[in-house]
Amino acid sequence: MNNTNKATLIGLLAVLLWSAIVGLIRGVSEHLGPTGGAAMMYSVASVFLLLSVGYTRLKEFPRRYLAWGSLLFVAYELCLALSIGYADNARQAIEVGMVNYLWPALTIVAAILFNRQRANFLIVPGFLLSIAGICRVLGGEQGFDLGGMLANVRDNPLSYGLAFGGALLWAAYCTVTARIAGGKNGVTLFFILVSVTLWIKYLLEGGGRMHFTLEAIAWLVLAAGAMGFGYGAWNVGILHGNVTILAGASYFIPVLSAALSSLMLRTPLSWAFWQGAAMVCGGAVLCWLATRARPAQPGEEPASPGAPVQ
């Protein structure tokens, strides 16, 4: 096996690790609390990132990337972790995680609007299919049921609102940093900032006991490892592997995530949910194809395959 294939396999490992994130975050929050558990998880993940990705000195970052990247990344990770942690039950946590996966379609739409990304007509059915998929997921057992969907959201508007806000934030992060990062990767610094922010929130809320059982520690290590080593593996794949394969595989994370979360949290999902998850994936793929259909002209820079998925 050559080095390119090895790097591609390592990148695909990142896709698998990120697919487990929703279930793992929920497992940590059930044992250590939404805020305290997230703070511990990002702290341990920061250590893993220091070991796998390393740390870049602040003076090496473009100032605009440091400012906007930090703000958007931290805000997104807070929305992701807390939306899942604040869910009323495991089923709702999986639904909330699925709302987060609107970000691939939103990212491509943002790239078209703000980064002058070229696209064809497929962008419209792709975006609409992703939205329809989320509606089907939130409709419960009835599938496309507006009343059931609204009742579902009203049951816990904070979690669903954070998840949707997170999708918008990650789309903004991908769009903005594509222009101002200057080839730098601040993920280690950003994770440290997330953990510090969560610890401040935890202390302002009055703290609270966290019960560290063997099961809780296992969930914590697995979740932090999936986050930290996931980014490390993705970097190897993107730098040295087949970017087209990795980008294509990343758009199937919603279905993989639902499957792994269902197993880890022992929560059966309805046929309507699986149909909705498949629609979210299909919509993201159509949006991606909308930017790929036209061959690059001589001297034209090829389109970006997309940023890492959560």
PDB file of C-alpha atoms in Angstrom:
ATOM      1  CA  MET A   1       0.000   0.000   0.000  1.00  0.00           C
ATOM      2  CA  ASN A   2       1.496   3.349  -1.023  1.00  0.00           C
ATOM      3  CA  ASN A   3       1.652   6.443   1.163  1.00  0.00           C
ATOM      4  CA  THR A   4      -1.316   8.110  -0.543  1.00  0.00           C
ATOM      5  CA  ASN A   5      -3.590   5.152   0.140  1.00  0.00           C
ATOM      6  CA  LYS A   6      -2.406   4.965   3.767  1.00  0.00           C
ATOM      7  CA  ALA A   7      -3.089   8.662   4.257  1.00  0.00           C
ATOM      8  CA  THR A   8      -6.537   8.268   2.671  1.00  0.00           C
ATOM      9  CA  LEU A   9      -7.382   5.420   5.060  1.00  0.00           C
ATOM     10  CA  ILE A  10      -6.247   7.544   7.999  1.00  0.00           C
ATOM     11  CA  GLY A  11      -8.497  10.339   6.736  1.00  0.00           C
ATOM     12  CA  LEU A  12     -11.411   7.902   6.480  1.00  0.00           C
ATOM     13  CA  LEU A  13     -10.758   6.978  10.114  1.00  0.00           C
ATOM     14  CA  ALA A  14     -11.480  10.627  10.957  1.00  0.00           C
ATOM     15  CA  VAL A  15     -14.871  10.304   9.235  1.00  0.00           C
ATOM     16  CA  LEU A  16     -15.652   7.275  11.414  1.00  0.00           C
ATOM     17  CA  LEU A  17     -14.500   9.039  14.595  1.00  0.00           C
ATOM     18  CA  TRP A  18     -16.563  12.132  13.862  1.00  0.00           C
ATOM     19  CA  SER A  19     -19.595   9.949  13.133  1.00  0.00           C
ATOM     20  CA  ALA A  20     -19.443   8.785  16.748  1.00  0.00           C
ATOM     21  CA  ILE A  21     -19.321  12.314  18.209  1.00  0.00           C
ATOM     22  CA  VAL A  22     -23.061  12.817  18.840  1.00  0.00           C
ATOM     23  CA  GLY A  23     -23.464   9.571  20.773  1.00  0.00           C
ATOM     24  CA  LEU A  24     -20.231  10.110  22.707  1.00  0.00           C
ATOM     25  CA  ILE A  25     -21.071  13.693  23.704  1.00  0.00           C
ATOM     26  CA  ARG A  26     -24.453  12.510  24.947  1.00  0.00           C
ATOM     27  CA  GLY A  27     -22.835   9.706  26.942  1.00  0.00           C
ATOM     28  CA  VAL A  28     -20.447  12.149  28.629  1.00  0.00           C
ATOM     29  CA  SER A  29     -23.206  14.652  29.445  1.00  0.00           C
ATOM     30  CA  GLU A  30     -25.397  11.964  31.004  1.00  0.00           C
ATOM     31  CA  HIS A  31     -22.598  11.106  33.446  1.00  0.00           C
ATOM     32  CA  LEU A  32     -20.854  14.439  34.056  1.00  0.00           C
ATOM     33  CA  GLY A  33     -23.498  17.021  33.164  1.00  0.00           C
ATOM     34  CA  PRO A  34     -23.942  19.158  30.029  1.00  0.00           C
ATOM     35  CA  THR A  35     -21.461  21.913  30.942  1.00  0.00           C
ATOM     36  CA  GLY A  36     -19.036  20.094  33.231  1.00  0.00           C
ATOM     37  CA  GLY A  37     -18.905  17.087  30.939  1.00  0.00           C
ATOM     38  CA  ALA A  38     -18.258  19.261  27.882  1.00  0.00           C
ATOM     39  CA  ALA A  39     -15.533  21.177  29.739  1.00  0.00           C
ATOM     40  CA  MET A  40     -13.775  17.943  30.688  1.00  0.00           C
ATOM     41  CA  MET A  41     -14.194  16.543  27.187  1.00  0.00           C
ATOM     42  CA  TYR A  42     -12.657  19.544  25.413  1.00  0.00           C
ATOM     43  CA  SER A  43      -9.858  19.756  27.988  1.00  0.00           C
ATOM     44  CA  VAL A  44      -8.817  16.149  27.378  1.00  0.00           C
ATOM     45  CA  ALA A  45      -9.300  16.588  23.617  1.00  0.00           C
ATOM     46  CA  SER A  46      -6.951  19.586  23.758  1.00  0.00           C
ATOM     47  CA  VAL A  47      -4.261  17.352  25.247  1.00  0.00           C
ATOM     48  CA  PHE A  48      -4.806  14.784  22.479  1.00  0.00           C
ATOM     49  CA  LEU A  49      -4.549  17.535  19.872  1.00  0.00           C
ATOM     50  CA  LEU A  50      -1.294  18.791  21.345  1.00  0.00           C
ATOM     51  CA  LEU A  51       0.052  15.257  20.969  1.00  0.00           C
ATOM     52  CA  SER A  52      -1.302  14.577  17.467  1.00  0.00           C
ATOM     53  CA  VAL A  53      -1.466  17.941  15.676  1.00  0.00           C
ATOM     54  CA  GLY A  54       0.849  20.061  17.797  1.00  0.00           C
ATOM     55  CA  TYR A  55       0.687  23.734  18.652  1.00  0.00           C
ATOM     56  CA  THR A  56       1.461  26.747  16.480  1.00  0.00           C
ATOM     57  CA  ARG A  57       2.726  29.935  18.100  1.00  0.00           C
ATOM     58  CA  LEU A  58       0.265  32.831  18.077  1.00  0.00           C
ATOM     59  CA  LYS A  59       2.555  35.157  16.123  1.00  0.00           C
ATOM     60  CA  GLU A  60       2.452  32.722  13.182  1.00  0.00           C
ATOM     61  CA  PHE A  61      -1.317  33.162  12.709  1.00  0.00           C
ATOM     62  CA  PRO A  62      -2.821  35.921  10.548  1.00  0.00           C
ATOM     63  CA  ARG A  63      -4.527  38.284  12.986  1.00  0.00           C
ATOM     64  CA  ARG A  64      -7.870  38.212  11.205  1.00  0.00           C
ATOM     65  CA  TYR A  65      -7.875  34.410  11.242  1.00  0.00           C
ATOM     66  CA  LEU A  66      -6.956  34.372  14.916  1.00  0.00           C
ATOM     67  CA  ALA A  67      -9.825  36.711  15.787  1.00  0.00           C
ATOM     68  CA  TRP A  68     -12.614  35.435  13.538  1.00  0.00           C
ATOM     69  CA  GLY A  69     -11.514  31.807  13.628  1.00  0.00           C
ATOM     70  CA  SER A  70     -11.442  31.769  17.428  1.00  0.00           C
ATOM     71  CA  LEU A  71     -14.826  33.457  17.747  1.00  0.00           C
ATOM     72  CA  LEU A  72     -16.675  31.289  15.230  1.00  0.00           C
ATOM     73  CA  PHE A  73     -15.022  27.990  16.192  1.00  0.00           C
ATOM     74  CA  VAL A  74     -15.596  28.450  19.928  1.00  0.00           C
ATOM     75  CA  ALA A  75     -19.196  29.545  19.402  1.00  0.00           C
ATOM     76  CA  TYR A  76     -19.855  26.552  17.150  1.00  0.00           C
ATOM     77  CA  GLU A  77     -18.374  23.973  19.521  1.00  0.00           C
ATOM     78  CA  LEU A  78     -20.366  25.423  22.425  1.00  0.00           C
ATOM     79  CA  CYS A  79     -23.565  25.121  20.382  1.00  0.00           C
ATOM     80  CA  LEU A  80     -22.718  21.559  19.338  1.00  0.00           C
ATOM     81  CA  ALA A  81     -21.842  20.207  22.781  1.00  0.00           C
ATOM     82  CA  LEU A  82     -24.554  22.016  24.741  1.00  0.00           C
ATOM     83  CA  SER A  83     -27.339  21.319  22.234  1.00  0.00           C
ATOM     84  CA  ILE A  84     -26.704  17.592  22.656  1.00  0.00           C
ATOM     85  CA  GLY A  85     -26.126  17.866  26.412  1.00  0.00           C
ATOM     86  CA  TYR A  86     -29.344  19.823  26.995  1.00  0.00           C
ATOM     87  CA  ALA A  87     -31.484  17.335  25.027  1.00  0.00           C
ATOM     88  CA  ASP A  88     -34.237  15.749  27.119  1.00  0.00           C
ATOM     89  CA  ASN A  89     -33.417  12.189  26.067  1.00  0.00           C
ATOM     90  CA  ALA A  90     -31.218  10.127  23.770  1.00  0.00           C
ATOM     91  CA  ARG A  91     -33.666  10.212  20.844  1.00  0.00           C
ATOM     92  CA  GLN A  92     -33.842  13.983  21.015  1.00  0.00           C
ATOM     93  CA  ALA A  93     -30.029  14.187  21.208  1.00  0.00           C
ATOM     94  CA  ILE A  94     -29.779  12.245  17.933  1.00  0.00           C
ATOM     95  CA  GLU A  95     -32.368  14.525  16.305  1.00  0.00           C
ATOM     96  CA  VAL A  96     -30.486  17.597  17.522  1.00  0.00           C
ATOM     97  CA  GLY A  97     -27.277  16.153  16.091  1.00  0.00           C
ATOM     98  CA  MET A  98     -29.003  15.704  12.744  1.00  0.00           C
ATOM     99  CA  VAL A  99     -30.012  19.398  12.677  1.00  0.00           C
ATOM    100  CA  ASN A 100     -26.318  20.205  13.041  1.00  0.00           C
ATOM    101  CA  TYR A 101     -25.665  18.353   9.768  1.00  0.00           C
ATOM    102  CA  LEU A 102     -27.391  21.082   7.805  1.00  0.00           C
ATOM    103  CA  TRP A 103     -23.976  22.769   7.776  1.00  0.00           C
ATOM    104  CA  PRO A 104     -22.575  21.158   4.570  1.00  0.00           C
ATOM    105  CA  ALA A 105     -25.412  22.528   2.437  1.00  0.00           C
ATOM    106  CA  LEU A 106     -25.299  25.879   4.257  1.00  0.00           C
ATOM    107  CA  THR A 107     -21.526  26.073   3.759  1.00  0.00           C
ATOM    108  CA  ILE A 108     -21.768  25.612   0.007  1.00  0.00           C
ATOM    109  CA  VAL A 109     -24.576  28.173  -0.253  1.00  0.00           C
ATOM    110  CA  ALA A 110     -22.451  30.626   1.764  1.00  0.00           C
ATOM    111  CA  ALA A 111     -19.429  29.939  -0.455  1.00  0.00           C
ATOM    112  CA  ILE A 112     -21.556  30.758  -3.508  1.00  0.00           C
ATOM    113  CA  LEU A 113     -22.894  33.978  -1.976  1.00  0.00           C
ATOM    114  CA  PHE A 114     -19.715  35.282  -0.349  1.00  0.00           C
ATOM    115  CA  ASN A 115     -16.710  33.492  -1.883  1.00  0.00           C
ATOM    116  CA  ARG A 116     -17.912  33.562  -5.505  1.00  0.00           C
ATOM    117  CA  GLN A 117     -17.947  29.774  -5.681  1.00  0.00           C
ATOM    118  CA  ARG A 118     -19.247  28.663  -9.085  1.00  0.00           C
ATOM    119  CA  ALA A 119     -22.215  26.270  -9.040  1.00  0.00           C
ATOM    120  CA  ASN A 120     -24.953  24.930 -11.304  1.00  0.00           C
ATOM    121  CA  PHE A 121     -28.688  24.287 -10.906  1.00  0.00           C
ATOM    122  CA  LEU A 122     -28.138  21.267  -8.598  1.00  0.00           C
ATOM    123  CA  ILE A 123     -27.588  23.628  -5.682  1.00  0.00           C
ATOM    124  CA  VAL A 124     -31.337  24.378  -5.458  1.00  0.00           C
ATOM    125  CA  PRO A 125     -32.684  20.791  -5.215  1.00  0.00           C
ATOM    126  CA  GLY A 126     -29.704  19.886  -3.009  1.00  0.00           C
ATOM    127  CA  PHE A 127     -30.428  22.590  -0.459  1.00  0.00           C
ATOM    128  CA  LEU A 128     -34.182  21.931  -0.508  1.00  0.00           C
ATOM    129  CA  LEU A 129     -33.599  18.191  -0.073  1.00  0.00           C
ATOM    130  CA  SER A 130     -31.440  18.806   3.024  1.00  0.00           C
ATOM    131  CA  ILE A 131     -34.121  21.032   4.564  1.00  0.00           C
ATOM    132  CA  ALA A 132     -36.830  18.480   3.730  1.00  0.00           C
ATOM    133  CA  GLY A 133     -34.717  15.755   5.344  1.00  0.00           C
ATOM    134  CA  ILE A 134     -34.492  17.697   8.608  1.00  0.00           C
ATOM    135  CA  CYS A 135     -38.248  18.304   8.531  1.00  0.00           C
ATOM    136  CA  ARG A 136     -38.816  14.569   8.091  1.00  0.00           C
ATOM    137  CA  VAL A 137     -36.476  13.759  10.993  1.00  0.00           C
ATOM    138  CA  LEU A 138     -38.197  16.245  13.305  1.00  0.00           C
ATOM    139  CA  GLY A 139     -41.668  15.100  12.279  1.00  0.00           C
ATOM    140  CA  GLY A 140     -41.286  11.961  14.377  1.00  0.00           C
ATOM    141  CA  GLU A 141     -43.027   8.751  13.470  1.00  0.00           C
ATOM    142  CA  GLN A 142     -45.339  10.556  11.046  1.00  0.00           C
ATOM    143  CA  GLY A 143     -42.486  11.811   8.838  1.00  0.00           C
ATOM    144  CA  PHE A 144     -43.595  15.015   7.097  1.00  0.00           C
ATOM    145  CA  ASP A 145     -45.837  16.380   9.838  1.00  0.00           C
ATOM    146  CA  LEU A 146     -45.649  20.154  10.378  1.00  0.00           C
ATOM    147  CA  GLY A 147     -47.647  20.033  13.602  1.00  0.00           C
ATOM    148  CA  GLY A 148     -45.515  17.240  15.031  1.00  0.00           C
ATOM    149  CA  MET A 149     -42.331  19.001  13.978  1.00  0.00           C
ATOM    150  CA  LEU A 150     -43.329  22.271  15.658  1.00  0.00           C
ATOM    151  CA  ALA A 151     -44.438  20.437  18.798  1.00  0.00           C
ATOM    152  CA  ASN A 152     -41.113  18.610  18.840  1.00  0.00           C
ATOM    153  CA  VAL A 153     -39.152  21.862  18.623  1.00  0.00           C
ATOM    154  CA  ARG A 154     -41.342  23.605  21.212  1.00  0.00           C
ATOM    155  CA  ASP A 155     -40.606  20.756  23.603  1.00  0.00           C
ATOM    156  CA  ASN A 156     -36.966  21.860  23.808  1.00  0.00           C
ATOM    157  CA  PRO A 157     -36.344  25.038  21.783  1.00  0.00           C
ATOM    158  CA  LEU A 158     -32.938  25.613  23.416  1.00  0.00           C
ATOM    159  CA  SER A 159     -31.399  22.394  22.119  1.00  0.00           C
ATOM    160  CA  TYR A 160     -32.846  22.684  18.628  1.00  0.00           C
ATOM    161  CA  GLY A 161     -32.021  26.386  18.477  1.00  0.00           C
ATOM    162  CA  LEU A 162     -28.413  25.785  19.513  1.00  0.00           C
ATOM    163  CA  ALA A 163     -28.068  23.023  16.921  1.00  0.00           C
ATOM    164  CA  PHE A 164     -29.397  25.208  14.093  1.00  0.00           C
ATOM    165  CA  GLY A 165     -27.290  28.134  15.259  1.00  0.00           C
ATOM    166  CA  GLY A 166     -24.279  25.824  15.285  1.00  0.00           C
ATOM    167  CA  ALA A 167     -24.913  24.796  11.674  1.00  0.00           C
ATOM    168  CA  LEU A 168     -24.963  28.465  10.658  1.00  0.00           C
ATOM    169  CA  LEU A 169     -21.810  29.199  12.674  1.00  0.00           C
ATOM    170  CA  TRP A 170     -19.852  26.309  11.159  1.00  0.00           C
ATOM    171  CA  ALA A 171     -20.886  27.347   7.668  1.00  0.00           C
ATOM    172  CA  ALA A 172     -19.648  30.859   8.496  1.00  0.00           C
ATOM    173  CA  TYR A 173     -16.397  29.478   9.930  1.00  0.00           C
ATOM    174  CA  CYS A 174     -15.675  27.440   6.813  1.00  0.00           C
ATOM    175  CA  THR A 175     -16.518  30.352   4.522  1.00  0.00           C
ATOM    176  CA  VAL A 176     -14.521  32.980   6.398  1.00  0.00           C
ATOM    177  CA  THR A 177     -11.423  30.936   7.236  1.00  0.00           C
ATOM    178  CA  ALA A 178     -11.125  29.705   3.643  1.00  0.00           C
ATOM    179  CA  ARG A 179     -10.174  33.297   2.767  1.00  0.00           C
ATOM    180  CA  ILE A 180      -8.111  34.412   5.761  1.00  0.00           C
ATOM    181  CA  ALA A 181      -6.389  31.336   7.277  1.00  0.00           C
ATOM    182  CA  GLY A 182      -3.294  31.679   5.107  1.00  0.00           C
ATOM    183  CA  GLY A 183      -2.686  27.923   5.236  1.00  0.00           C
ATOM    184  CA  LYS A 184      -2.582  27.880   9.054  1.00  0.00           C
ATOM    185  CA  ASN A 185      -4.506  25.461  11.273  1.00  0.00           C
ATOM    186  CA  GLY A 186      -5.490  26.811  14.684  1.00  0.00           C
ATOM    187  CA  VAL A 187      -7.577  23.853  15.816  1.00  0.00           C
ATOM    188  CA  THR A 188      -5.415  23.108  18.893  1.00  0.00           C
ATOM    189  CA  LEU A 189      -5.623  26.704  20.097  1.00  0.00           C
ATOM    190  CA  PHE A 190      -9.341  26.821  19.355  1.00  0.00           C
ATOM    191  CA  PHE A 191     -10.017  23.666  21.384  1.00  0.00           C
ATOM    192  CA  ILE A 192      -8.122  25.129  24.338  1.00  0.00           C
ATOM    193  CA  LEU A 193     -10.271  28.269  24.081  1.00  0.00           C
ATOM    194  CA  VAL A 194     -13.434  26.143  23.996  1.00  0.00           C
ATOM    195  CA  SER A 195     -12.403  24.291  27.165  1.00  0.00           C
ATOM    196  CA  VAL A 196     -11.541  27.551  28.989  1.00  0.00           C
ATOM    197  CA  THR A 197     -14.895  29.072  27.992  1.00  0.00           C
ATOM    198  CA  LEU A 198     -16.778  26.004  29.211  1.00  0.00           C
ATOM    199  CA  TRP A 199     -14.936  25.995  32.552  1.00  0.00           C
ATOM    200  CA  ILE A 200     -15.853  29.660  33.035  1.00  0.00           C
ATOM    201  CA  LYS A 201     -19.500  28.833  32.276  1.00  0.00           C
ATOM    202  CA  TYR A 202     -19.336  25.872  34.654  1.00  0.00           C
ATOM    203  CA  LEU A 203     -18.005  28.045  37.505  1.00  0.00           C
ATOM    204  CA  LEU A 204     -20.505  30.843  36.849  1.00  0.00           C
ATOM    205  CA  GLU A 205     -23.310  28.295  37.106  1.00  0.00           C
ATOM    206  CA  GLY A 206     -22.063  27.321  40.543  1.00  0.00           C
ATOM    207  CA  GLY A 207     -20.083  24.271  39.535  1.00  0.00           C
ATOM    208  CA  GLY A 208     -21.692  21.074  40.727  1.00  0.00           C
ATOM    209  CA  ARG A 209     -20.375  17.625  41.398  1.00  0.00           C
ATOM    210  CA  MET A 210     -19.248  15.385  38.607  1.00  0.00           C
ATOM    211  CA  HIS A 211     -19.378  11.672  39.391  1.00  0.00           C
ATOM    212  CA  PHE A 212     -16.312   9.996  37.896  1.00  0.00           C
ATOM    213  CA  THR A 213     -17.194   6.334  37.614  1.00  0.00           C
ATOM    214  CA  LEU A 214     -15.299   3.937  35.380  1.00  0.00           C
ATOM    215  CA  GLU A 215     -18.113   4.176  32.850  1.00  0.00           C
ATOM    216  CA  ALA A 216     -18.006   7.991  32.913  1.00  0.00           C
ATOM    217  CA  ILE A 217     -14.234   8.000  32.386  1.00  0.00           C
ATOM    218  CA  ALA A 218     -14.586   5.571  29.483  1.00  0.00           C
ATOM    219  CA  TRP A 219     -17.154   7.827  27.785  1.00  0.00           C
ATOM    220  CA  LEU A 220     -14.913  10.849  28.416  1.00  0.00           C
ATOM    221  CA  VAL A 221     -11.764   9.294  26.961  1.00  0.00           C
ATOM    222  CA  LEU A 222     -13.620   7.963  23.924  1.00  0.00           C
ATOM    223  CA  ALA A 223     -15.315  11.300  23.209  1.00  0.00           C
ATOM    224  CA  ALA A 224     -12.131  13.330  23.662  1.00  0.00           C
ATOM    225  CA  GLY A 225     -10.183  10.837  21.563  1.00  0.00           C
ATOM    226  CA  ALA A 226     -12.743  10.956  18.757  1.00  0.00           C
ATOM    227  CA  MET A 227     -12.507  14.748  18.693  1.00  0.00           C
ATOM    228  CA  GLY A 228      -8.770  15.152  19.133  1.00  0.00           C
ATOM    229  CA  PHE A 229      -7.482  12.270  17.040  1.00  0.00           C
ATOM    230  CA  GLY A 230     -10.251  12.848  14.485  1.00  0.00           C
ATOM    231  CA  TYR A 231      -8.774  16.225  13.613  1.00  0.00           C
ATOM    232  CA  GLY A 232      -5.276  14.760  13.576  1.00  0.00           C
ATOM    233  CA  ALA A 233      -6.307  11.955  11.227  1.00  0.00           C
ATOM    234  CA  TRP A 234      -8.198  14.365   8.967  1.00  0.00           C
ATOM    235  CA  ASN A 235      -5.134  16.590   8.635  1.00  0.00           C
ATOM    236  CA  VAL A 236      -3.020  13.616   7.526  1.00  0.00           C
ATOM    237  CA  GLY A 237      -5.659  12.579   4.988  1.00  0.00           C
ATOM    238  CA  ILE A 238      -6.161  16.071   3.558  1.00  0.00           C
ATOM    239  CA  LEU A 239      -2.427  16.771   3.287  1.00  0.00           C
ATOM    240  CA  HIS A 240      -1.269  13.428   1.889  1.00  0.00           C
ATOM    241  CA  GLY A 241      -4.332  11.410   0.796  1.00  0.00           C
ATOM    242  CA  ASN A 242      -7.030  11.505  -1.867  1.00  0.00           C
ATOM    243  CA  VAL A 243      -8.991  14.669  -1.086  1.00  0.00           C
ATOM    244  CA  THR A 244     -11.860  13.798  -3.455  1.00  0.00           C
ATOM    245  CA  ILE A 245     -12.536  10.483  -1.701  1.00  0.00           C
ATOM    246  CA  LEU A 246     -12.355  12.094   1.734  1.00  0.00           C
ATOM    247  CA  ALA A 247     -14.633  14.980   0.801  1.00  0.00           C
ATOM    248  CA  GLY A 248     -17.199  12.606  -0.687  1.00  0.00           C
ATOM    249  CA  ALA A 249     -17.077  10.279   2.339  1.00  0.00           C
ATOM    250  CA  SER A 250     -17.523  13.169   4.771  1.00  0.00           C
ATOM    251  CA  TYR A 251     -20.975  13.963   3.366  1.00  0.00           C
ATOM    252  CA  PHE A 252     -22.273  10.563   4.515  1.00  0.00           C
ATOM    253  CA  ILE A 253     -21.507  11.289   8.171  1.00  0.00           C
ATOM    254  CA  PRO A 254     -25.184  12.058   9.052  1.00  0.00           C
ATOM    255  CA  VAL A 255     -26.271   8.463   8.337  1.00  0.00           C
ATOM    256  CA  LEU A 256     -23.170   6.972   9.989  1.00  0.00           C
ATOM    257  CA  SER A 257     -23.687   9.251  12.979  1.00  0.00           C
ATOM    258  CA  ALA A 258     -27.323   8.197  13.374  1.00  0.00           C
ATOM    259  CA  ALA A 259     -26.375   4.511  13.158  1.00  0.00           C
ATOM    260  CA  LEU A 260     -23.547   4.737  15.711  1.00  0.00           C
ATOM    261  CA  SER A 261     -25.557   6.981  18.061  1.00  0.00           C
ATOM    262  CA  SER A 262     -28.494   4.585  17.932  1.00  0.00           C
ATOM    263  CA  LEU A 263     -26.207   1.698  18.909  1.00  0.00           C
ATOM    264  CA  MET A 264     -24.268   3.552  21.617  1.00  0.00           C
ATOM    265  CA  LEU A 265     -27.347   5.109  23.228  1.00  0.00           C
ATOM    266  CA  ARG A 266     -29.510   2.001  22.694  1.00  0.00           C
ATOM    267  CA  THR A 267     -32.197   4.064  21.001  1.00  0.00           C
ATOM    268  CA  PRO A 268     -34.127   2.601  18.059  1.00  0.00           C
ATOM    269  CA  LEU A 269     -34.914   5.042  15.262  1.00  0.00           C
ATOM    270  CA  SER A 270     -37.967   5.054  13.019  1.00  0.00           C
ATOM    271  CA  TRP A 271     -38.001   4.424   9.280  1.00  0.00           C
ATOM    272  CA  ALA A 272     -39.040   8.069   8.816  1.00  0.00           C
ATOM    273  CA  PHE A 273     -35.891   9.166  10.680  1.00  0.00           C
ATOM    274  CA  TRP A 274     -33.639   7.067   8.431  1.00  0.00           C
ATOM    275  CA  GLN A 275     -35.341   8.455   5.352  1.00  0.00           C
ATOM    276  CA  GLY A 276     -34.757  11.979   6.643  1.00  0.00           C
ATOM    277  CA  ALA A 277     -31.103  11.266   7.428  1.00  0.00           C
ATOM    278  CA  ALA A 278     -30.595   9.869   3.922  1.00  0.00           C
ATOM    279  CA  MET A 279     -32.217  12.983   2.474  1.00  0.00           C
ATOM    280  CA  VAL A 280     -29.846  15.233   4.440  1.00  0.00           C
ATOM    281  CA  CYS A 281     -26.895  13.263   3.022  1.00  0.00           C
ATOM    282  CA  GLY A 282     -28.332  13.313  -0.484  1.00  0.00           C
ATOM    283  CA  GLY A 283     -28.915  17.053  -0.319  1.00  0.00           C
ATOM    284  CA  ALA A 284     -25.344  17.678   0.818  1.00  0.00           C
ATOM    285  CA  VAL A 285     -23.985  15.506  -1.998  1.00  0.00           C
ATOM    286  CA  LEU A 286     -26.087  17.358  -4.589  1.00  0.00           C
ATOM    287  CA  CYS A 287     -24.811  20.693  -3.255  1.00  0.00           C
ATOM    288  CA  TRP A 288     -21.260  19.371  -3.510  1.00  0.00           C
ATOM    289  CA  LEU A 289     -21.835  18.106  -7.057  1.00  0.00           C
ATOM    290  CA  ALA A 290     -23.246  21.515  -7.974  1.00  0.00           C
ATOM    291  CA  THR A 291     -19.775  22.976  -7.418  1.00  0.00           C
ATOM    292  CA  ARG A 292     -17.988  20.101  -9.183  1.00  0.00           C
ATOM    293  CA  ALA A 293     -19.908  19.605 -12.400  1.00  0.00           C
ATOM    294  CA  ARG A 294     -18.076  22.251 -14.443  1.00  0.00           C
ATOM    295  CA  PRO A 295     -14.417  21.357 -15.143  1.00  0.00           C
ATOM    296  CA  ALA A 296     -11.909  23.951 -14.013  1.00  0.00           C
ATOM    297  CA  GLN A 297     -10.646  26.168 -16.802  1.00  0.00           C
ATOM    298  CA  PRO A 298      -6.918  26.611 -17.440  1.00  0.00           C
ATOM    299  CA  GLY A 299      -5.398  28.823 -14.765  1.00  0.00           C
ATOM    300  CA  GLU A 300      -8.492  28.589 -12.562  1.00  0.00           C
ATOM    301  CA  GLU A 301      -8.143  27.359  -8.990  1.00  0.00           C
ATOM    302  CA  PRO A 302     -10.219  24.215  -8.303  1.00  0.00           C
ATOM    303  CA  ALA A 303     -13.073  24.380  -5.816  1.00  0.00           C
ATOM    304  CA  SER A 304     -12.386  23.534  -2.210  1.00  0.00           C
ATOM    305  CA  PRO A 305     -13.701  20.117  -1.132  1.00  0.00           C
ATOM    306  CA  GLY A 306     -14.987  21.494   2.137  1.00  0.00           C
ATOM    307  CA  ALA A 307     -13.853  21.809   5.718  1.00  0.00           C
ATOM    308  CA  PRO A 308     -13.795  19.029   8.312  1.00  0.00           C
ATOM    309  CA  VAL A 309     -17.239  17.792   9.354  1.00  0.00           C
ATOM    310  CA  GLN A 310     -18.481  17.526  13.007  1.00  0.00           C
TER     311      GLN A 310
END
